[in-house]
mmCIF file of C-alpha atoms and ligand atoms in Angstrom:
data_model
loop_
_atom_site.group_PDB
_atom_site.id
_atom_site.type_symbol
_atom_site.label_atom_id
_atom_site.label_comp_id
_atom_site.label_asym_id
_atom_site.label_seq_id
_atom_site.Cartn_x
_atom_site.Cartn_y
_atom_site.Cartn_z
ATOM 1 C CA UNK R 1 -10.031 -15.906 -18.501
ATOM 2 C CA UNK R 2 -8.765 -12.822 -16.286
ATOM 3 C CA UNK R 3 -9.812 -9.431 -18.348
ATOM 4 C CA UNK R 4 -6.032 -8.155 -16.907
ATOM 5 C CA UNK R 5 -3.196 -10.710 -16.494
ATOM 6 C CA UNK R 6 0.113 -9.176 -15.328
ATOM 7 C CA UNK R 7 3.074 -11.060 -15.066
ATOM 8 C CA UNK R 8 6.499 -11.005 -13.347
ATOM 9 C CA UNK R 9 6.389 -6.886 -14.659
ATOM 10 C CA UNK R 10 9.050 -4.760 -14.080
ATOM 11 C CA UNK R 11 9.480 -0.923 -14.465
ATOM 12 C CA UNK R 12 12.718 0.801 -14.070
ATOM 13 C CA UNK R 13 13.601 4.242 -14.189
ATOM 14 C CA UNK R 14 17.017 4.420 -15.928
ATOM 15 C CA UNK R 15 18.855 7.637 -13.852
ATOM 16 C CA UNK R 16 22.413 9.027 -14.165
ATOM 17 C CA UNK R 17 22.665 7.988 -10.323
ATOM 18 C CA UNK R 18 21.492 4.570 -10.635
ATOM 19 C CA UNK R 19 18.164 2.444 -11.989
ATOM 20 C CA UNK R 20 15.122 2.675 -9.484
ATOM 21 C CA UNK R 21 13.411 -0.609 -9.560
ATOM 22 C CA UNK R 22 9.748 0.986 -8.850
ATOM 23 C CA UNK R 23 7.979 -2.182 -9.826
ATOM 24 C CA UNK R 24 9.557 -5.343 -9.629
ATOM 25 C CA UNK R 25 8.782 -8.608 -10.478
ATOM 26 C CA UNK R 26 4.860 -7.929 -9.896
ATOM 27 C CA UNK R 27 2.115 -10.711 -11.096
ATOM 28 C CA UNK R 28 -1.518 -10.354 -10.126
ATOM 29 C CA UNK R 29 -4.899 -11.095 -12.552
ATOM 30 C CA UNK R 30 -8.487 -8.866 -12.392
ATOM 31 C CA UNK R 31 -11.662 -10.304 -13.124
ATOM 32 C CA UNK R 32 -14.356 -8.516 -15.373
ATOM 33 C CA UNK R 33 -16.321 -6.398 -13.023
ATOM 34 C CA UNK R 34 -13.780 -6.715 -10.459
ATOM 35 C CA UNK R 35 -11.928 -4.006 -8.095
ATOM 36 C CA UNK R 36 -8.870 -4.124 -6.898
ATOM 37 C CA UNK R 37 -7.661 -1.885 -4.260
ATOM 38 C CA UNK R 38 -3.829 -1.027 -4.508
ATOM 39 C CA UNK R 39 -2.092 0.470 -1.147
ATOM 40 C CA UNK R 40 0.815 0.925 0.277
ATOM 41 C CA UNK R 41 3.159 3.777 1.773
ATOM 42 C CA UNK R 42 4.081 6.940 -0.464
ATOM 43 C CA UNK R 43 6.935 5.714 -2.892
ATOM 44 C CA UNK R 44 6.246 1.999 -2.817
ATOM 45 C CA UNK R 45 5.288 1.775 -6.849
ATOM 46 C CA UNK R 46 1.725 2.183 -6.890
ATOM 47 C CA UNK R 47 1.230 5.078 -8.894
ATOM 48 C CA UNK R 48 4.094 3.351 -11.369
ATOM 49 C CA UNK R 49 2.056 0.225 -12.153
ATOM 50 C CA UNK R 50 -0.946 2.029 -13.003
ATOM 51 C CA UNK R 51 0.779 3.885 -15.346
ATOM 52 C CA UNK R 52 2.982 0.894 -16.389
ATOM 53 C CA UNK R 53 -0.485 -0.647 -17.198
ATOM 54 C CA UNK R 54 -1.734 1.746 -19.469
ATOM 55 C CA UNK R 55 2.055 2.063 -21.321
ATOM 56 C CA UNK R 56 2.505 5.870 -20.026
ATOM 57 C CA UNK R 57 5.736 5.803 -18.187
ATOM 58 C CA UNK R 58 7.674 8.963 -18.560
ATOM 59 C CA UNK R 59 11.286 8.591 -19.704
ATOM 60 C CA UNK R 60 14.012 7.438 -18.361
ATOM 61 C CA UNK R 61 11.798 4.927 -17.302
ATOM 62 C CA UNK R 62 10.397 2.001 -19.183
ATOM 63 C CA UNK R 63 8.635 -1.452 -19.294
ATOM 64 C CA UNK R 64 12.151 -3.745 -18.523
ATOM 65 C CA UNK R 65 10.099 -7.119 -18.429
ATOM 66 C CA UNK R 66 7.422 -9.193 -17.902
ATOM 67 C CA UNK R 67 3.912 -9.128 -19.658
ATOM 68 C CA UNK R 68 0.977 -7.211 -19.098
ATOM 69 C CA UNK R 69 -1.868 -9.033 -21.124
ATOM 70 C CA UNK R 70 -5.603 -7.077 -21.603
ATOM 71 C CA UNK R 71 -8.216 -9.277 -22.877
ATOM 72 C CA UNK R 72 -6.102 -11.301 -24.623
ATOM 73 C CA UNK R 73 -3.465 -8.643 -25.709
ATOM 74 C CA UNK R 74 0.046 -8.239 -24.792
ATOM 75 C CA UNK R 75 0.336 -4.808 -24.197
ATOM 76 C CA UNK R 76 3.961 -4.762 -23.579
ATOM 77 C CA UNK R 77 4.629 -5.623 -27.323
ATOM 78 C CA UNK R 78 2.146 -3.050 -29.216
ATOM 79 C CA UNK R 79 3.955 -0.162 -31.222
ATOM 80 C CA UNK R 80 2.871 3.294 -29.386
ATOM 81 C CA UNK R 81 0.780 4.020 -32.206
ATOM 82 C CA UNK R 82 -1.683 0.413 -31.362
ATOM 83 C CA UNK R 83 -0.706 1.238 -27.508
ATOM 84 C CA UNK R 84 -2.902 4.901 -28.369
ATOM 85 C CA UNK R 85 -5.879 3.242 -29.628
ATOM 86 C CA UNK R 86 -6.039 0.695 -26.551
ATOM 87 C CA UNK R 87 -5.764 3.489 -24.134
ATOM 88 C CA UNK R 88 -8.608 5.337 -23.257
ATOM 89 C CA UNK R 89 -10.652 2.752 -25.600
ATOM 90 C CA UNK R 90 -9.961 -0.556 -23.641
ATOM 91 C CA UNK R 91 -8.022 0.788 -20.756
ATOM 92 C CA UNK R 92 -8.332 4.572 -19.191
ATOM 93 C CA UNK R 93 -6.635 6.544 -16.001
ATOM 94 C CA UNK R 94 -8.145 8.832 -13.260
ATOM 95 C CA UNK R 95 -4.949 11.024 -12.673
ATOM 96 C CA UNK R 96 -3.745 12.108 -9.558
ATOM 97 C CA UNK R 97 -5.352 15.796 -8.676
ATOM 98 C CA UNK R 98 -8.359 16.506 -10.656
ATOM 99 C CA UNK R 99 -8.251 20.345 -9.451
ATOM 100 C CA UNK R 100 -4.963 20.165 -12.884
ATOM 101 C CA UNK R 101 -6.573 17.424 -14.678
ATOM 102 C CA UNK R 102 -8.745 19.411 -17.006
ATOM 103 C CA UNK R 103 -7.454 21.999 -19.848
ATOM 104 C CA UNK R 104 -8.675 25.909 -18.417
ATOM 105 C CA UNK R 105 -9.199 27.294 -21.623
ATOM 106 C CA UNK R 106 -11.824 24.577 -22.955
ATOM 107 C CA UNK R 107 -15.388 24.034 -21.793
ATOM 108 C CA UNK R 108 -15.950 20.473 -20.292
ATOM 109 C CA UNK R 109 -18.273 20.055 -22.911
ATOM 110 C CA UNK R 110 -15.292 20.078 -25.511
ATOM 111 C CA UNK R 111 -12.623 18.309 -23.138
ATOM 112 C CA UNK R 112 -15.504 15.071 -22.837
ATOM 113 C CA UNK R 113 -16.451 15.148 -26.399
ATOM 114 C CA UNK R 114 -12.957 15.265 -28.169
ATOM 115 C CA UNK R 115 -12.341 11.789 -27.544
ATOM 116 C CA UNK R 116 -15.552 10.769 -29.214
ATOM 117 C CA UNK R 117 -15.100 12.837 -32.232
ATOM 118 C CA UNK R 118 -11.352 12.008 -32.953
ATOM 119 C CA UNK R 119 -11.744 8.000 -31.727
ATOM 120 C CA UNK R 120 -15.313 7.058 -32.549
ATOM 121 C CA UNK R 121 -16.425 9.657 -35.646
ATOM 122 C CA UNK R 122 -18.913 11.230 -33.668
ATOM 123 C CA UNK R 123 -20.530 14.515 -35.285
ATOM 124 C CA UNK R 124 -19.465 17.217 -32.679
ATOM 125 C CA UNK R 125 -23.493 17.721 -31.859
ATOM 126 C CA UNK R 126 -23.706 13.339 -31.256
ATOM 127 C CA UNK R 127 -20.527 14.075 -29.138
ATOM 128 C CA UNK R 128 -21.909 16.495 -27.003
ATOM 129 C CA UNK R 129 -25.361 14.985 -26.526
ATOM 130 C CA UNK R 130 -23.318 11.738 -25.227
ATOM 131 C CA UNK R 131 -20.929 14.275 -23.106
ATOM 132 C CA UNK R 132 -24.653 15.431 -21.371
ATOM 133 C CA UNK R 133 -25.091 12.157 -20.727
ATOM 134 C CA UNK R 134 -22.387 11.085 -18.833
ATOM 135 C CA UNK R 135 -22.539 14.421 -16.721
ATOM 136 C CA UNK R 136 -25.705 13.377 -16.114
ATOM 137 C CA UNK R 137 -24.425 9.537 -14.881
ATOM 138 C CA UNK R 138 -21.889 11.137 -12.757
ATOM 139 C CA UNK R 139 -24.427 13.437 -10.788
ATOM 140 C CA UNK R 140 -24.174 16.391 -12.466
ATOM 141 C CA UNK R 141 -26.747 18.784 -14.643
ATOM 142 C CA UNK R 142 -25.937 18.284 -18.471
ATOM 143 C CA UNK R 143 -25.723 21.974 -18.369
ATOM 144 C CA UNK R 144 -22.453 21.568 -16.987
ATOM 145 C CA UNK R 145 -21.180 20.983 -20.941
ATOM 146 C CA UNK R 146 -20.614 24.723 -20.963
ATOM 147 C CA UNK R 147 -18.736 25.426 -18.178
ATOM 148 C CA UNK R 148 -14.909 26.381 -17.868
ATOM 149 C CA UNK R 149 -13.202 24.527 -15.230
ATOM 150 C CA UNK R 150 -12.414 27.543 -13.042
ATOM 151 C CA UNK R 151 -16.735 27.485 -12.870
ATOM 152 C CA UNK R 152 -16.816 23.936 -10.781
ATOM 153 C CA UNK R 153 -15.636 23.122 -7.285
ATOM 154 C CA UNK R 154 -13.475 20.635 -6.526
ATOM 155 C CA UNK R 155 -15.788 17.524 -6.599
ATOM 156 C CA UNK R 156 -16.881 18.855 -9.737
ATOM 157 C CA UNK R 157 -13.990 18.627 -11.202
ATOM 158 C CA UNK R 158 -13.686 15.327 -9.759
ATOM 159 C CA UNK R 159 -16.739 13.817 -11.644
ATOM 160 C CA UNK R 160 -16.046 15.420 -14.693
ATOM 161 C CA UNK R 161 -12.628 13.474 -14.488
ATOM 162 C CA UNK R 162 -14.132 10.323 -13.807
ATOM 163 C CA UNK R 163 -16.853 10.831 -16.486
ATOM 164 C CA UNK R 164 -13.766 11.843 -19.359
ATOM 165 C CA UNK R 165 -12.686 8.479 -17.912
ATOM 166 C CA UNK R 166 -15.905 6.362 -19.228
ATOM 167 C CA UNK R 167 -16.379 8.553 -22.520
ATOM 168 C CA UNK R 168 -15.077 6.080 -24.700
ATOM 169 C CA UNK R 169 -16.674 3.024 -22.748
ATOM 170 C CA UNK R 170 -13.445 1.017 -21.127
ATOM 171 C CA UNK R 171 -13.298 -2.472 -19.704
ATOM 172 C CA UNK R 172 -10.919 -1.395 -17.147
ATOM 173 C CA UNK R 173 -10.218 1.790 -15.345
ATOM 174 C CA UNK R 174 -7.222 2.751 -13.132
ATOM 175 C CA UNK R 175 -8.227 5.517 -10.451
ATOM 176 C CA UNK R 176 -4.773 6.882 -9.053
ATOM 177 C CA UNK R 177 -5.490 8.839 -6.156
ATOM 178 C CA UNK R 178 -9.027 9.944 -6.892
ATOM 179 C CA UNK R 179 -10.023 11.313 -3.856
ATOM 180 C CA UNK R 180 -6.776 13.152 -2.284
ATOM 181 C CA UNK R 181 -7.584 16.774 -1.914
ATOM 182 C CA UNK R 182 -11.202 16.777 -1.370
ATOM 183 C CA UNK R 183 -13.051 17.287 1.870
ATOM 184 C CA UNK R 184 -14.436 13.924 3.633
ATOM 185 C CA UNK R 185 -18.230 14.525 3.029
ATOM 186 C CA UNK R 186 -17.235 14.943 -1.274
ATOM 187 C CA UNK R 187 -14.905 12.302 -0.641
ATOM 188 C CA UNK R 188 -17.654 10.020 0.389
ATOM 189 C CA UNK R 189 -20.026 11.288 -2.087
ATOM 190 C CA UNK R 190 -17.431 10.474 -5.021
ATOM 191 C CA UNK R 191 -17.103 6.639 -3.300
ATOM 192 C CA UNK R 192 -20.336 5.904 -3.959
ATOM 193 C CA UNK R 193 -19.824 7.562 -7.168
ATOM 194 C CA UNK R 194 -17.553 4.264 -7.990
ATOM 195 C CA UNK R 195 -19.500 2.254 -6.423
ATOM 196 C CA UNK R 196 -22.282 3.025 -8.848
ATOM 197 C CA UNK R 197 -20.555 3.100 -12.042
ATOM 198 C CA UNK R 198 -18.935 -0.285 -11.314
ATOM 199 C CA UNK R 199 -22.146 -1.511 -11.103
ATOM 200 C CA UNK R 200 -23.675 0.179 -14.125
ATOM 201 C CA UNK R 201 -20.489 0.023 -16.516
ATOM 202 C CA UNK R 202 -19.795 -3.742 -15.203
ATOM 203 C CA UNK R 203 -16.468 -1.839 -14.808
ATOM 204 C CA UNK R 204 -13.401 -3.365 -13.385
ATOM 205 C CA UNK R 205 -10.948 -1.035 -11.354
ATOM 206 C CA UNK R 206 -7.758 -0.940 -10.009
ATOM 207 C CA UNK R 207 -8.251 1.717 -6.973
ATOM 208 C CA UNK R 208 -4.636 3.042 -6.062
ATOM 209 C CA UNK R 209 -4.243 5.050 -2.564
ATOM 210 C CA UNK R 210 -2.513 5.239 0.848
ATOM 211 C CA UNK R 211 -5.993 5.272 2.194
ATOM 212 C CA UNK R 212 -6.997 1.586 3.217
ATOM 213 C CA UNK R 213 -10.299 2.718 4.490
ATOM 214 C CA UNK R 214 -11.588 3.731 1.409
ATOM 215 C CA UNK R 215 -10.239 0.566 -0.002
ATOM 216 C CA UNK R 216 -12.544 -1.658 2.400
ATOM 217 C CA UNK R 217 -15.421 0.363 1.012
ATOM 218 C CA UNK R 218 -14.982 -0.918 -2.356
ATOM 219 C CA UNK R 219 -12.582 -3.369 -3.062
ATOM 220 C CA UNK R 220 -13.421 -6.911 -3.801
ATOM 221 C CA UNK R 221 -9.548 -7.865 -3.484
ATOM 222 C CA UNK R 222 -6.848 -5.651 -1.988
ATOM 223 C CA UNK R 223 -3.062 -5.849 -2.811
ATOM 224 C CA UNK R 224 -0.488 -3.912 -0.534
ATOM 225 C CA UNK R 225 2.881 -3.133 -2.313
ATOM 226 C CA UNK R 226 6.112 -2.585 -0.675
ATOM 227 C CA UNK R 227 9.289 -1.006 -1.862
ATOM 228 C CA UNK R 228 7.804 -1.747 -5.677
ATOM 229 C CA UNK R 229 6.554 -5.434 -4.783
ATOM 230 C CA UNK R 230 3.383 -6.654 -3.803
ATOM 231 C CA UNK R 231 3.540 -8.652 -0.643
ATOM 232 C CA UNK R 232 0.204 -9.234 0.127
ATOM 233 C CA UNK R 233 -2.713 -9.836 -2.107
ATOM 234 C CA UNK R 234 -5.787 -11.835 -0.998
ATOM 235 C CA UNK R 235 -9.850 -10.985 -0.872
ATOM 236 C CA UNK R 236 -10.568 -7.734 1.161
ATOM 237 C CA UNK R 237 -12.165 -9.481 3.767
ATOM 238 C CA UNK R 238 -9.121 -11.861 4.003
ATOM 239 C CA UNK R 239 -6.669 -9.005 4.202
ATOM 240 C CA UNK R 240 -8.919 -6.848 6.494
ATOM 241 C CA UNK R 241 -10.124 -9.460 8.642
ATOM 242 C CA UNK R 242 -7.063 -11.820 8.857
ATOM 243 C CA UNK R 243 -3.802 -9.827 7.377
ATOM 244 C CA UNK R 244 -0.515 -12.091 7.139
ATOM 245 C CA UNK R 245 2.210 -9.695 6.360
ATOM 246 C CA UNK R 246 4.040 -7.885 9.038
ATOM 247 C CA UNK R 247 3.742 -4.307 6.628
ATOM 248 C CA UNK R 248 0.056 -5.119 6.459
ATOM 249 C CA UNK R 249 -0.349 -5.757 9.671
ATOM 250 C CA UNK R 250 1.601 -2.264 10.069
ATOM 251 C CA UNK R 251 -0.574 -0.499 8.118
ATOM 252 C CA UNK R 252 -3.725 -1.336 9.207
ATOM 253 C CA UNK R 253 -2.770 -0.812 13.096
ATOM 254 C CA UNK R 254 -1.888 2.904 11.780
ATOM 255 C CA UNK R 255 -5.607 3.671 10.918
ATOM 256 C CA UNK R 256 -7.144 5.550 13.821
ATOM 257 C CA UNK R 257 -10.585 3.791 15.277
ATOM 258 C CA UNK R 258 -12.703 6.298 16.583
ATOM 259 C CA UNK R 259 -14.468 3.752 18.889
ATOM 260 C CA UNK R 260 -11.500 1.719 20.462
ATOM 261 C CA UNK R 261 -9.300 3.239 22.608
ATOM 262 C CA UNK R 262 -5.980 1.246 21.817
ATOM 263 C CA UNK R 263 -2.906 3.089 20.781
ATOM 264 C CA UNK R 264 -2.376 4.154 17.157
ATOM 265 C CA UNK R 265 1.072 2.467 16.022
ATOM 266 C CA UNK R 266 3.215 2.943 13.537
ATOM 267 C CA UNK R 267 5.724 1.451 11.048
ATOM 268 C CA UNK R 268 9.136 2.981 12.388
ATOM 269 C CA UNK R 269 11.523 3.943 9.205
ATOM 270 C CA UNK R 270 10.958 4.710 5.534
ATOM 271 C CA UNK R 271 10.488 2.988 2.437
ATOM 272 C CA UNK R 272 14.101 2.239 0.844
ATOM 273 C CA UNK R 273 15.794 3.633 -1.359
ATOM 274 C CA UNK R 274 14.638 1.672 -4.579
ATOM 275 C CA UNK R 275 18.230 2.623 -6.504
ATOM 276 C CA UNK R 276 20.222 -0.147 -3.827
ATOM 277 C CA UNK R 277 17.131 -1.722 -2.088
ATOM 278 C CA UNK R 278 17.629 -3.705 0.368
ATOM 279 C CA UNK R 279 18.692 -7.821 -0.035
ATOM 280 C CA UNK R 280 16.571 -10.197 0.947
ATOM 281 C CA UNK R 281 12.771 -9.202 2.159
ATOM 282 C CA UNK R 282 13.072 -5.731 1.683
ATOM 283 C CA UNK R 283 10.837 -4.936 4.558
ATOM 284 C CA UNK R 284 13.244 -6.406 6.701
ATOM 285 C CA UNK R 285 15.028 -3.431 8.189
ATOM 286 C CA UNK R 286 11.348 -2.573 9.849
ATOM 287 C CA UNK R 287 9.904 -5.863 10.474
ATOM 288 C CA UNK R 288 9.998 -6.163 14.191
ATOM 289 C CA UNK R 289 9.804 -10.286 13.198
ATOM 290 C CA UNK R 290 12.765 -10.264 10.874
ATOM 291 C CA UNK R 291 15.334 -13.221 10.983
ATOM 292 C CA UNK R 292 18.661 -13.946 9.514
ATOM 293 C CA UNK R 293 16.995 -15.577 6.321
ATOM 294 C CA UNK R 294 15.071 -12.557 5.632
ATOM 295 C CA UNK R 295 18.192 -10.774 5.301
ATOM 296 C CA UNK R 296 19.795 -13.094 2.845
ATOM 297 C CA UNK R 297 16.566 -14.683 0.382
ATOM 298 C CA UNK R 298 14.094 -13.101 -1.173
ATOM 299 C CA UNK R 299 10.413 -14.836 0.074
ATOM 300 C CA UNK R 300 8.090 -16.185 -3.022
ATOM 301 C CA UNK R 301 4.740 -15.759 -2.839
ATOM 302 C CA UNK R 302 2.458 -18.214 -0.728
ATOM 303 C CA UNK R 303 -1.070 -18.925 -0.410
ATOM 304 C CA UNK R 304 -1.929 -18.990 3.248
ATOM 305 C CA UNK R 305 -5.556 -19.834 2.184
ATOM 306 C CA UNK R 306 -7.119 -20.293 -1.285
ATOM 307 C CA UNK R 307 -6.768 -16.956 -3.025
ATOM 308 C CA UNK R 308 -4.564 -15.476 -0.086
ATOM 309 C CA UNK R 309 -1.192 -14.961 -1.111
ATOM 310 C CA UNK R 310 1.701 -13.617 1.183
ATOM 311 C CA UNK R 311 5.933 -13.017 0.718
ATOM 312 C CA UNK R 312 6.930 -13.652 3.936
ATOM 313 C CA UNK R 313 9.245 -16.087 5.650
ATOM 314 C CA UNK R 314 7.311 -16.645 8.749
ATOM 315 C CA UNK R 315 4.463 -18.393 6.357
HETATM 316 FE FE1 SF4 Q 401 9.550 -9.658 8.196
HETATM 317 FE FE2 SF4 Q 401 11.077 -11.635 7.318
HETATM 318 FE FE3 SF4 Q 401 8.503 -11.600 6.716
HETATM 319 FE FE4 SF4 Q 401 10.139 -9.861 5.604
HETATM 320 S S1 SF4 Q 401 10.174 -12.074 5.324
HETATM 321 S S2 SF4 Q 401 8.177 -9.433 6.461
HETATM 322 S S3 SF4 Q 401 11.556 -9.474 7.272
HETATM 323 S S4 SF4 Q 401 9.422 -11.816 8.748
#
């Protein structure tokens, strides 16, 4: 059984000016131990879902359907006082911008070792011998358990975020983000952060960015969202090696190769508006392959190969 089955979920944001459909109609499982790498363009829903997942959607928006189902629970129909003890527990996020993600006026000793003391009944000393610990399995000195915030740099900061986000010893952890805003030589030293902590949690992970290069670096499966669906979703050496989709093929002509010498394209346009999007595919008003029946159906999802799945009429 898949430790994460989500099914058919949609999220809308219910605004005076209309309801933004940011995830619609998404389905996808994740395997214990599993990552799954979840791109896309700016706006497309990613960052949604992730907090969908882990039931901390900010009003006016909400869970309008579908099931999200963690180890056997439905997480769409706990109370938000059963939702509390899954999260963080069972399920826990790497936010967006760890420079903000960590309260100034308390030590990262304190900030680590809260959970454990409120969740688990950990004496405040037990907490903060365990909060050592995990400083010290992120790559930094357990010393570090005194320090303010405004005393680390960046990638720091960083591991103490992704350290607060093993504390209470989750099966599953969403990373939104986690390296935007660092340099490239911390950014590669927090990758193979991951990559060791998957390994030595048996962690699964759904890794959100715009970034499909860090994806290939540790993704076992990749799924590339559009305008709040996922059109693509296969292996990462399928959708690397032998992308279907017309936006994946976009987006992966868009990365620069330092040693070819071929033109970088792009994907003309913008994502739509998800308040009116449009009918049909809604890639079609910038899919150079677009026909008169992507304008009028919706595609379903296909498998091209065995666990390759596409939404595309040309398949
Ligand atoms: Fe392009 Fe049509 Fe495929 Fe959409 S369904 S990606 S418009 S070919």
């Amino acid at each position: 059984m898949a430790l994460l089955d989500v099914k058919k979920l949609k999220i809308y944001y219910y605004t005076l000016s209309g309801i933004v459909k940011a995830v619609d109609n998404v389905t996808f499982s994740l395997e214990k131990g599993e990552v799954l790498g979840l791109a896309g363009e700016s706006g497309c829903g990613k960052s949604t879902l992730g907090y969908g997942l882990i039931g901390l959607i900010p009003p006016p928006g909400r869970v309008a359907g579908g099931s999200i189902v963690l180890d056997g629970k439905e997480l769409t129909k706990l109370s938000s006082e059963e939702l509390r003890k899954v999260r963080w527990n069972e399920i826990s996020m790497i936010f967006q911008g760890a420079m903000n993600a960590l309260n100034p006026v308390y030590t990262v000793g304190f900030q680590l070792a809260e959970p454990l003391i409120i969740h688990k009944g950990f004496t405040k000393r037990e907490a903060l011998e365990r909060a050592a610990e995990l400083l010290e399995a992120v790559g930094l000195h357990r010393n570090m358990v005194r320090r303010y915030p405004h005393e680390l740099s960046g990638g720091q900061k960083q591991r103490v975020v992704i350290a607060m986000s093993l504390i209470l010893n989750p099966k599953l952890v969403i990373a939104d983000e986690p390296t935007t805003a660092l340099d490239v030589v911390v950014q590669a030293q927090i990758m193979n952060l991951f990559k060791k902590i998957k390994n030595e949690y048996r962690l699964s992970i759904i890794f959100i960015t715009h970034d499909l290069s860090l994806i290939a670096e540790i993704a076992d499966r990749v799924a590339i969202m559009y305008a709040g669906k996922i059109v693509e979703i296969g292996s990462s050496e399928q959708v690397f090696n032998n992308p279907y989709h017309p936006y994946t093929k976009g987006l992966l002509n868009s990365i620069p190769r330092i040693r070819h010498k071929e033109k970088i394209t792009w994907i003309p346009g913008v994502p739509p508006d998800l308040r009116a999007p449009p009918p049909g595919c809604r890639f079609h008003p910038r899919c150079p392959y677009a026909m008169d029946v992507c304008r009028r159906e919706e595609p379903e999802m296909k498998a091209v190969e065995p666990g390759h799945y596409v939404a595309c009429w040309l398949y």
